[in-house]
PDB file of C-alpha atoms in Angstrom:
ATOM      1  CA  UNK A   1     197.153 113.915 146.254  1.00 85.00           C
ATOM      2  CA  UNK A   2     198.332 114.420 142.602  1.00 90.00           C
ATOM      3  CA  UNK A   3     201.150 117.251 141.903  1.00 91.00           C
ATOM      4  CA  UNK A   4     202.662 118.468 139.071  1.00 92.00           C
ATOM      5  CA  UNK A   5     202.529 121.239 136.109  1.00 93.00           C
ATOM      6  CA  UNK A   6     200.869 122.102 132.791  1.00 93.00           C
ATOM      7  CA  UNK A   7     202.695 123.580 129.971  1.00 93.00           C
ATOM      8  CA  UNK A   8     202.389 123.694 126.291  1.00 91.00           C
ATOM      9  CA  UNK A   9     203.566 122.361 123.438  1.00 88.00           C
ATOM     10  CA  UNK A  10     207.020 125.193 123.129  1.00 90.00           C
ATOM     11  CA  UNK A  11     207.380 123.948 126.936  1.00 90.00           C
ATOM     12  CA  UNK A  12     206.142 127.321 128.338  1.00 92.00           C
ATOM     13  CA  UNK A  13     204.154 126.947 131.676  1.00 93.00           C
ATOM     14  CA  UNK A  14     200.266 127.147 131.232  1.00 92.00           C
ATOM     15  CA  UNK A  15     198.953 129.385 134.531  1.00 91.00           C
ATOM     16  CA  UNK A  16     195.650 129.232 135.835  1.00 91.00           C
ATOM     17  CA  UNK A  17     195.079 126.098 133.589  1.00 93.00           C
ATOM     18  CA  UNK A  18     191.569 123.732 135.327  1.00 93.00           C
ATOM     19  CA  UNK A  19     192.230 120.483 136.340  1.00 93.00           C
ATOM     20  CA  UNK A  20     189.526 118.874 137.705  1.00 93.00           C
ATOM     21  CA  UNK A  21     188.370 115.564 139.001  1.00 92.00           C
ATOM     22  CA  UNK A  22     185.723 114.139 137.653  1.00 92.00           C
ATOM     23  CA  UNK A  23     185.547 111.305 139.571  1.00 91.00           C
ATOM     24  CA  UNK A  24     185.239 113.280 142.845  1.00 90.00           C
ATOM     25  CA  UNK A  25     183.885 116.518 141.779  1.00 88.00           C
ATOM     26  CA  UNK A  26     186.651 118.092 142.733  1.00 88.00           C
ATOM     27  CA  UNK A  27     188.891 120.748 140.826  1.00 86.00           C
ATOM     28  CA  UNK A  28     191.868 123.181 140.825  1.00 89.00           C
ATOM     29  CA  UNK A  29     193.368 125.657 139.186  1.00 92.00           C
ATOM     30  CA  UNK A  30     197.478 125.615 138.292  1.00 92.00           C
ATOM     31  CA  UNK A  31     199.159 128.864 139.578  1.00 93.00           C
ATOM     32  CA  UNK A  32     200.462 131.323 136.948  1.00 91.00           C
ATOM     33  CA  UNK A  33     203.899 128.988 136.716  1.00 92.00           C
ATOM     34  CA  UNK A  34     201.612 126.043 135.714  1.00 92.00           C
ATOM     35  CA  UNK A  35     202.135 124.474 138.859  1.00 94.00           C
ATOM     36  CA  UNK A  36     199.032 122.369 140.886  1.00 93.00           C
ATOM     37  CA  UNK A  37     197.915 119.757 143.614  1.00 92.00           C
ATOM     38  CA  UNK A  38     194.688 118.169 143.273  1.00 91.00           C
ATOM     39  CA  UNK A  39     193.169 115.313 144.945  1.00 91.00           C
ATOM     40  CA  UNK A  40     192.912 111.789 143.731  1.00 91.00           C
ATOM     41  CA  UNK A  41     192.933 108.141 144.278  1.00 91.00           C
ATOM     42  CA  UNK A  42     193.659 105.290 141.812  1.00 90.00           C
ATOM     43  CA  UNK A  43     190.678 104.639 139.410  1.00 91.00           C
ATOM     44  CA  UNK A  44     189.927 108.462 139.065  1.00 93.00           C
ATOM     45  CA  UNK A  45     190.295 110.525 135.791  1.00 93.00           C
ATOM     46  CA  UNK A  46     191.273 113.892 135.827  1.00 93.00           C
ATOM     47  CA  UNK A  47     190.466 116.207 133.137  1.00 93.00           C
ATOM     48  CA  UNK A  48     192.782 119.280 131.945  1.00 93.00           C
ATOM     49  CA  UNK A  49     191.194 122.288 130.225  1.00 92.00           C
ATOM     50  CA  UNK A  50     192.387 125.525 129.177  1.00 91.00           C
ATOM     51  CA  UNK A  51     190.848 128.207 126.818  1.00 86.00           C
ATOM     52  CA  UNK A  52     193.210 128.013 123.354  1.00 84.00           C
ATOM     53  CA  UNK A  53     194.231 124.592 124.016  1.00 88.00           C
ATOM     54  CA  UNK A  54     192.853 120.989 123.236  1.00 88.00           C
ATOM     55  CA  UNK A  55     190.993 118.987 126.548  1.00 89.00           C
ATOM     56  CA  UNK A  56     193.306 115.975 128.189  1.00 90.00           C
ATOM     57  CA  UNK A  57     191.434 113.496 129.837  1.00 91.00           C
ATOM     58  CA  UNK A  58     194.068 111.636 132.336  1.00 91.00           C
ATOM     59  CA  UNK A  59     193.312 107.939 134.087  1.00 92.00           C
ATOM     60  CA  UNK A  60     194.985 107.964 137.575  1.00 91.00           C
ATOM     61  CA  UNK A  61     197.067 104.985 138.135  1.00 89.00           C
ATOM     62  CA  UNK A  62     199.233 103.896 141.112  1.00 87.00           C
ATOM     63  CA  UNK A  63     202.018 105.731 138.732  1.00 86.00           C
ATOM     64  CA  UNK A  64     200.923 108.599 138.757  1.00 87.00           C
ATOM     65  CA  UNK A  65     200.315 108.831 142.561  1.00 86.00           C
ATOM     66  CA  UNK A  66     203.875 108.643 142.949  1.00 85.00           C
ATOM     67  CA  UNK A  67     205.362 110.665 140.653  1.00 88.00           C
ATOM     68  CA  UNK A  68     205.566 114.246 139.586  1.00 90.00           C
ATOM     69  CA  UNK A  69     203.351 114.718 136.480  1.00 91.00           C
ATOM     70  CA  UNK A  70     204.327 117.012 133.762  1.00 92.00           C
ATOM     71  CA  UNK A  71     201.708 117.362 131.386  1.00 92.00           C
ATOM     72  CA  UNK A  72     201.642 118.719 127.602  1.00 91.00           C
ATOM     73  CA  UNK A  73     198.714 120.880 125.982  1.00 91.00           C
ATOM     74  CA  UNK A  74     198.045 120.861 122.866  1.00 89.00           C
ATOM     75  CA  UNK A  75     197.072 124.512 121.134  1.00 87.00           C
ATOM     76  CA  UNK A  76     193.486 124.146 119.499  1.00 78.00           C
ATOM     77  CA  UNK A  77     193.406 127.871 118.343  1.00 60.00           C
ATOM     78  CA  UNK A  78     190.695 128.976 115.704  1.00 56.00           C
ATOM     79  CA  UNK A  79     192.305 131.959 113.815  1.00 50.00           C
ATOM     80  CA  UNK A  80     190.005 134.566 111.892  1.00 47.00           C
ATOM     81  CA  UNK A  81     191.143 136.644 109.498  1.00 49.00           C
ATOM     82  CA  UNK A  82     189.737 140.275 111.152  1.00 52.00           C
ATOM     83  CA  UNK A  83     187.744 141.499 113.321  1.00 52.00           C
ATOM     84  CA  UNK A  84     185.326 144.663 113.516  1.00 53.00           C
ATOM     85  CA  UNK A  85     184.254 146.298 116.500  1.00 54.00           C
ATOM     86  CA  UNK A  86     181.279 148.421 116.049  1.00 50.00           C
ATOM     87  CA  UNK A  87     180.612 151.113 118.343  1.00 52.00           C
ATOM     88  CA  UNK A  88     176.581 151.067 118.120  1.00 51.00           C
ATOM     89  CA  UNK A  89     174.795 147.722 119.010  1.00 54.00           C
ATOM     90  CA  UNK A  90     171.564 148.927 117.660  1.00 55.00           C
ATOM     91  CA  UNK A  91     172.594 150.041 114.195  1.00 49.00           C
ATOM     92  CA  UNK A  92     176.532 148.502 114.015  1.00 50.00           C
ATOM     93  CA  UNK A  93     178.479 151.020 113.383  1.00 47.00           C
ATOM     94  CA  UNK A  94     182.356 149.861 111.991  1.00 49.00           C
ATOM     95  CA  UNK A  95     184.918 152.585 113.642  1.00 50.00           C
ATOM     96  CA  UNK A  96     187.370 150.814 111.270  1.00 53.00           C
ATOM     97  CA  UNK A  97     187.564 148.630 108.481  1.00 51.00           C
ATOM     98  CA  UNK A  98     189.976 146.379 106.896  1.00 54.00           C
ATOM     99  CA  UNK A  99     190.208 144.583 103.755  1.00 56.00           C
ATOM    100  CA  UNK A 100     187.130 141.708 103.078  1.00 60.00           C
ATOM    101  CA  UNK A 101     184.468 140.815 105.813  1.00 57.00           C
ATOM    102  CA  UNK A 102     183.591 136.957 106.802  1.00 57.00           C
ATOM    103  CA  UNK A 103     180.620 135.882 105.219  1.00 58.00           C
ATOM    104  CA  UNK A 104     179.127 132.882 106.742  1.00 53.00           C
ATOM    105  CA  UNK A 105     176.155 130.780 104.635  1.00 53.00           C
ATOM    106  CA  UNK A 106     172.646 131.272 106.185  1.00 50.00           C
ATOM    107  CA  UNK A 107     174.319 133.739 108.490  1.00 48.00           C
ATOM    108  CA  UNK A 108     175.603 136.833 106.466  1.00 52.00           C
ATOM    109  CA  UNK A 109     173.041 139.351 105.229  1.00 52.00           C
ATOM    110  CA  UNK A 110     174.681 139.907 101.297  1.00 52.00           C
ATOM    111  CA  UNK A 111     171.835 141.443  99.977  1.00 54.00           C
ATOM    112  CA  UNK A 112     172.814 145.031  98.764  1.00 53.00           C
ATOM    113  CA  UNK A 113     169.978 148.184 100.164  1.00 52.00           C
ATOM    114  CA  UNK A 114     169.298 151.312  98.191  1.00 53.00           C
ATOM    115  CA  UNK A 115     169.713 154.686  99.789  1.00 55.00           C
ATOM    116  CA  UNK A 116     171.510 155.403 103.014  1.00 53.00           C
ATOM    117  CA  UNK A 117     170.619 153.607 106.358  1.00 55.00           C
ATOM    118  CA  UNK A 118     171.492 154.379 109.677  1.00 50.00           C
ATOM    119  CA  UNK A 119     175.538 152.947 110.187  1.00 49.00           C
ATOM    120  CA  UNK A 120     176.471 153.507 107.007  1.00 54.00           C
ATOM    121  CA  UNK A 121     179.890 154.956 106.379  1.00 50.00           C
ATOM    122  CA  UNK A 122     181.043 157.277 103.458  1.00 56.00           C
ATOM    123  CA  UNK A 123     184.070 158.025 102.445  1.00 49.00           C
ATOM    124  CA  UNK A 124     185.032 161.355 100.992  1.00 53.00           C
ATOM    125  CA  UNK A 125     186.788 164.750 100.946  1.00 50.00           C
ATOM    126  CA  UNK A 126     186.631 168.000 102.590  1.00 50.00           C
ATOM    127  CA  UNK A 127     188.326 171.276 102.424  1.00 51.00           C
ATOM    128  CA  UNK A 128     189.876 172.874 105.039  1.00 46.00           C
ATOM    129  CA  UNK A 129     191.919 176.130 104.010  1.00 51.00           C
ATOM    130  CA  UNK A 130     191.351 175.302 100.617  1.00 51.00           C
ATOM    131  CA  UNK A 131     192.908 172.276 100.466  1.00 51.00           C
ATOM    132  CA  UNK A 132     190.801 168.760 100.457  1.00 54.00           C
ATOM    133  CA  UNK A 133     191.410 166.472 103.102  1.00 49.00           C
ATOM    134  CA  UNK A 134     189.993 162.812 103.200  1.00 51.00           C
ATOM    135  CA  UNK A 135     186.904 162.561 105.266  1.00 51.00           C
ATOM    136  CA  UNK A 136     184.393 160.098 106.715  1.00 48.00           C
ATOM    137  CA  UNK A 137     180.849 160.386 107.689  1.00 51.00           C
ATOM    138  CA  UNK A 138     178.832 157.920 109.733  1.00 49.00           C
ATOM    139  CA  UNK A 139     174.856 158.051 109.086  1.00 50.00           C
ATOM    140  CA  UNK A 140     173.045 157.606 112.218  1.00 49.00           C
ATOM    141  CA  UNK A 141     169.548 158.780 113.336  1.00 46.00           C
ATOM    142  CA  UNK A 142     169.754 162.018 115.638  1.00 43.00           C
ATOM    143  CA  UNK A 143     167.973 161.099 118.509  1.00 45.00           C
ATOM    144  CA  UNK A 144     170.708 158.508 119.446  1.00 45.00           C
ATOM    145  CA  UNK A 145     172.118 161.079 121.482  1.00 48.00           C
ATOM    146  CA  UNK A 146     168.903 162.437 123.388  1.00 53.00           C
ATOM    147  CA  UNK A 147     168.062 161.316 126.510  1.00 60.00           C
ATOM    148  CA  UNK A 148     165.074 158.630 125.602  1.00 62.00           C
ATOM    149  CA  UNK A 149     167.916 156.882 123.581  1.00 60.00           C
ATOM    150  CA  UNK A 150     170.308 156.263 126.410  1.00 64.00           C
ATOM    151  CA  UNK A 151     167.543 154.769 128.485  1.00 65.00           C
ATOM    152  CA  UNK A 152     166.875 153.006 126.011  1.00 63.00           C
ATOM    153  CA  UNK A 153     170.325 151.922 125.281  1.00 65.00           C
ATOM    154  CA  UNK A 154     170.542 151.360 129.821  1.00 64.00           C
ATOM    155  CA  UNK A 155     168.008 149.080 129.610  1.00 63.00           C
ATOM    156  CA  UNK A 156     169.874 147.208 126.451  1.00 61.00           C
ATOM    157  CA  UNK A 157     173.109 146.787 128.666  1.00 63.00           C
ATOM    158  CA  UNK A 158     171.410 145.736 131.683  1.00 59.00           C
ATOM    159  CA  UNK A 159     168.884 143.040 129.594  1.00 57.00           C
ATOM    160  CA  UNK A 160     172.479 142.441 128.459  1.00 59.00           C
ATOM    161  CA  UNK A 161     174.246 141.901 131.713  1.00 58.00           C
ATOM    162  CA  UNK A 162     171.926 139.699 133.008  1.00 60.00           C
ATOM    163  CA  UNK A 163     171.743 137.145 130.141  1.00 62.00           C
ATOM    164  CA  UNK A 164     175.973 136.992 130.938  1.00 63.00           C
ATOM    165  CA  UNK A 165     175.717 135.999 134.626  1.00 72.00           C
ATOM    166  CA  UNK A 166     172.201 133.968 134.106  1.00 78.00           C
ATOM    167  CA  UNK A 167     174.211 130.459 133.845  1.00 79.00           C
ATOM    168  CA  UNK A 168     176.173 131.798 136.761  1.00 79.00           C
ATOM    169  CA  UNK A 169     173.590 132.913 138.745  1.00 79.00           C
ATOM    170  CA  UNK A 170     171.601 130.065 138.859  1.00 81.00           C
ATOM    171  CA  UNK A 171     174.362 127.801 139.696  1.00 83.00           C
ATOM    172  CA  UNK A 172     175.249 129.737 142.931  1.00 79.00           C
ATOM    173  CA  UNK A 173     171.717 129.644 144.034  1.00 79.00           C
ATOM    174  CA  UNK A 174     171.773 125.444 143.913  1.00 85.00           C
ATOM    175  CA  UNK A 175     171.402 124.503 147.201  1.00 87.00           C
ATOM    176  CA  UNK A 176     173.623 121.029 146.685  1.00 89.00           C
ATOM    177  CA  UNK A 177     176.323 124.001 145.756  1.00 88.00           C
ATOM    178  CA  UNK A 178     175.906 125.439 149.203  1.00 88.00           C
ATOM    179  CA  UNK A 179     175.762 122.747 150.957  1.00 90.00           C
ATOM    180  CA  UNK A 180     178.886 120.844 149.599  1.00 90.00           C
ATOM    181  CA  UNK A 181     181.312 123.812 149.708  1.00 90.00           C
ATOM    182  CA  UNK A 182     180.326 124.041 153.275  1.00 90.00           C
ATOM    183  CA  UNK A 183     180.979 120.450 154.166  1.00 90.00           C
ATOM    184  CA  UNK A 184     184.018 120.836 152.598  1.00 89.00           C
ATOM    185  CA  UNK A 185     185.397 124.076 154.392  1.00 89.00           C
ATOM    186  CA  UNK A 186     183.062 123.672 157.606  1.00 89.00           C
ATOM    187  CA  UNK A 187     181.466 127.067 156.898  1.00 90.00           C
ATOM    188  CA  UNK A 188     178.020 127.895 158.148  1.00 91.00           C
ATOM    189  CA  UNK A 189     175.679 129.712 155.857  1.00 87.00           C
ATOM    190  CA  UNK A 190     176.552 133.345 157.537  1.00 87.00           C
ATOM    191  CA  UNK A 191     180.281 132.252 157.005  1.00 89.00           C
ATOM    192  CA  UNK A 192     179.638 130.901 153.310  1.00 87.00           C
ATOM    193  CA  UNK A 193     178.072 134.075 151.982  1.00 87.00           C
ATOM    194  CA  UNK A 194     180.861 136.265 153.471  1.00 88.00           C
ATOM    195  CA  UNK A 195     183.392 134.276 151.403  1.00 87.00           C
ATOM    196  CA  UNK A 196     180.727 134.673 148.605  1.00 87.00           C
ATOM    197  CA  UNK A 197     180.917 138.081 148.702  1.00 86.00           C
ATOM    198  CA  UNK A 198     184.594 138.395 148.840  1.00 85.00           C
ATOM    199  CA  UNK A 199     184.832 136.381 145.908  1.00 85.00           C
ATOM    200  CA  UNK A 200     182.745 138.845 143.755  1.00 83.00           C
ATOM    201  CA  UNK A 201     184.824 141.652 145.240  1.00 83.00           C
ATOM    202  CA  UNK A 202     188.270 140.305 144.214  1.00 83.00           C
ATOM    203  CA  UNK A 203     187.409 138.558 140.724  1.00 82.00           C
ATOM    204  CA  UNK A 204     183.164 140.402 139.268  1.00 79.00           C
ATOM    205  CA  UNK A 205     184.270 138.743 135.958  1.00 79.00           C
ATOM    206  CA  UNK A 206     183.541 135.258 137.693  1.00 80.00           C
ATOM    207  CA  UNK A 207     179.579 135.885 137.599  1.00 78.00           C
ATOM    208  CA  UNK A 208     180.054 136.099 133.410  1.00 78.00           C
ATOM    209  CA  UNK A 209     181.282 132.681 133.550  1.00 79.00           C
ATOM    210  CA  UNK A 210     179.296 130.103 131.504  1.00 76.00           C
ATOM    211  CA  UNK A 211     180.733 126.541 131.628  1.00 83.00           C
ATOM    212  CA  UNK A 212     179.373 125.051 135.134  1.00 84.00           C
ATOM    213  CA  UNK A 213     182.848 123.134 135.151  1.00 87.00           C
ATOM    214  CA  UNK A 214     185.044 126.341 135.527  1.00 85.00           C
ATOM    215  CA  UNK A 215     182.746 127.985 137.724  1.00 86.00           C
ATOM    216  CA  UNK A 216     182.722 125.328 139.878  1.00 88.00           C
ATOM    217  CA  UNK A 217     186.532 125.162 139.755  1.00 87.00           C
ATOM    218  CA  UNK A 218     186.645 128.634 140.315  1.00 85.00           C
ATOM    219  CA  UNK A 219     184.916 128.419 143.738  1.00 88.00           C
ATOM    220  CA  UNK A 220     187.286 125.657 144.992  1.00 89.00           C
ATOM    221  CA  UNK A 221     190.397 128.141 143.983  1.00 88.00           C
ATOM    222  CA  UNK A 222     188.878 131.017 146.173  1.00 86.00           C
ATOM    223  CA  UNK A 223     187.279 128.838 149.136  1.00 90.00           C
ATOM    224  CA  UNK A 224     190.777 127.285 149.528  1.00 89.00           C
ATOM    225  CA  UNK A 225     192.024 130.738 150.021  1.00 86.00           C
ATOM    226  CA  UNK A 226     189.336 132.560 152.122  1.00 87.00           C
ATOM    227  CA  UNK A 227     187.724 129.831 153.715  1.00 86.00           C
ATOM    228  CA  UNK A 228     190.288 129.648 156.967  1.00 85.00           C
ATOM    229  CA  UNK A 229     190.322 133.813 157.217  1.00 84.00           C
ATOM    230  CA  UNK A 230     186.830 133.755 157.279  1.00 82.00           C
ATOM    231  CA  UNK A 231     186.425 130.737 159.683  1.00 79.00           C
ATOM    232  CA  UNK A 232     188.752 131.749 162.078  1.00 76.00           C
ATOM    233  CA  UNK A 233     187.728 135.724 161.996  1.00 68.00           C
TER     234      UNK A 233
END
């Protein structure tokens, strides 16, 4: 067993940082004071990740078992200079904008239409009591409104929603997944899904979660927690 605690570079502690063996296929995640216990023998490397911060791929050595680690992160933060929400998926329209946009090569769409299209934005004046006031009007096609539209606009956000919790889905559904985690918490299959089910309960952002590596690491976090209530229930 390996203890210690993450923290960045301004020595602040990193929380809910993943530190996983890769050896073992075994993971963790620190607790919100950067603090964690994983476990590892001599020969094993253990990897550190953290959204915002660089990777750090660790060797275990008899040192190490030994010793209370303290390890250092390393930001790896892309900064952009602005960002645009748009309120319409279908035709983009900016609630807000602010100074130039990104344009990326092969990306970008620069060339310039004639006439107004639906998202466009205008900027101009209107009166009210006889004095102008600035004004802005958003050109959109009526029927966005109507009833056909927000089915239509349903069925966008559920094809959506699935394509989010696809990778997660089909990871859950391995049968080597199953069958591991219940080795490892002696759970039977009626006892597994009940701690499935609490996990979706407590944290539904899980099933959005794309890299097989956190997922996985996720599971570990919440089977440590619920396996025993649900095992001795």
């Amino acid at each position: 067993m390996i203890s210690g605690t993450v923290l960045n570079e301004s020595e602040e502690p990193v929380g809910f940082c993943h530190v996983y063996n890769q050896t073992m296929g075994l993971g963790k995640v620190s607790d919100i004071n950067g603090n964690f216990k994983v476990t590892a023998r001599k020969g094993d490397t253990l990897l550190f990740s953290y959204v915002g911060y660089q990777s750090l791929t660790l060797p275990v050595n008899s040192v190490h078992l030994v010793n209370y680690l303290k390890v250092t992160l390393p930001e790896d933060s892309i900064l952009l200079p602005s960002i645009t929400i748009y309120a319409d998926p279908n035709y983009r329209v900016p609630l807000n904008v602010h100074g130039e946009p990104i344009i990326i090569p092969g990306v970008s769409i620069t060339e310039k239409t004639d006439g107004i299209q639906p998202g466009d934005v205008g900027f101009g004046a209107t009166g009210v009591g006889g004095v102008p006031v600035p004004a802005v009007t958003i050109y959109g096609p009526i029927t966005y409104f109507s009833r056909d539209e927000r089915e239509k606009r349903q069925a966008v956000e559920a094809y959506k929603e699935t394509r989010e919790t696809i990778t997660y889905q089909k990871f859950i559904v391995q049968d080597s997944v199953k069958q591991k985690l219940c080795e490892l918490y002696q759970l039977n299959s009626d006892q597994y899904d009940q701690v499935i089910v609490r996990l979706h309960n407590q944290f539904p952002g899980i099933q959005k979660q794309y890299n097989p590596m956190e997922i996985w690491n996720w599971l570990l976090m919440h089977f440590d927690r619920s396996a025993n209530i649900i095992r001795d229930y």
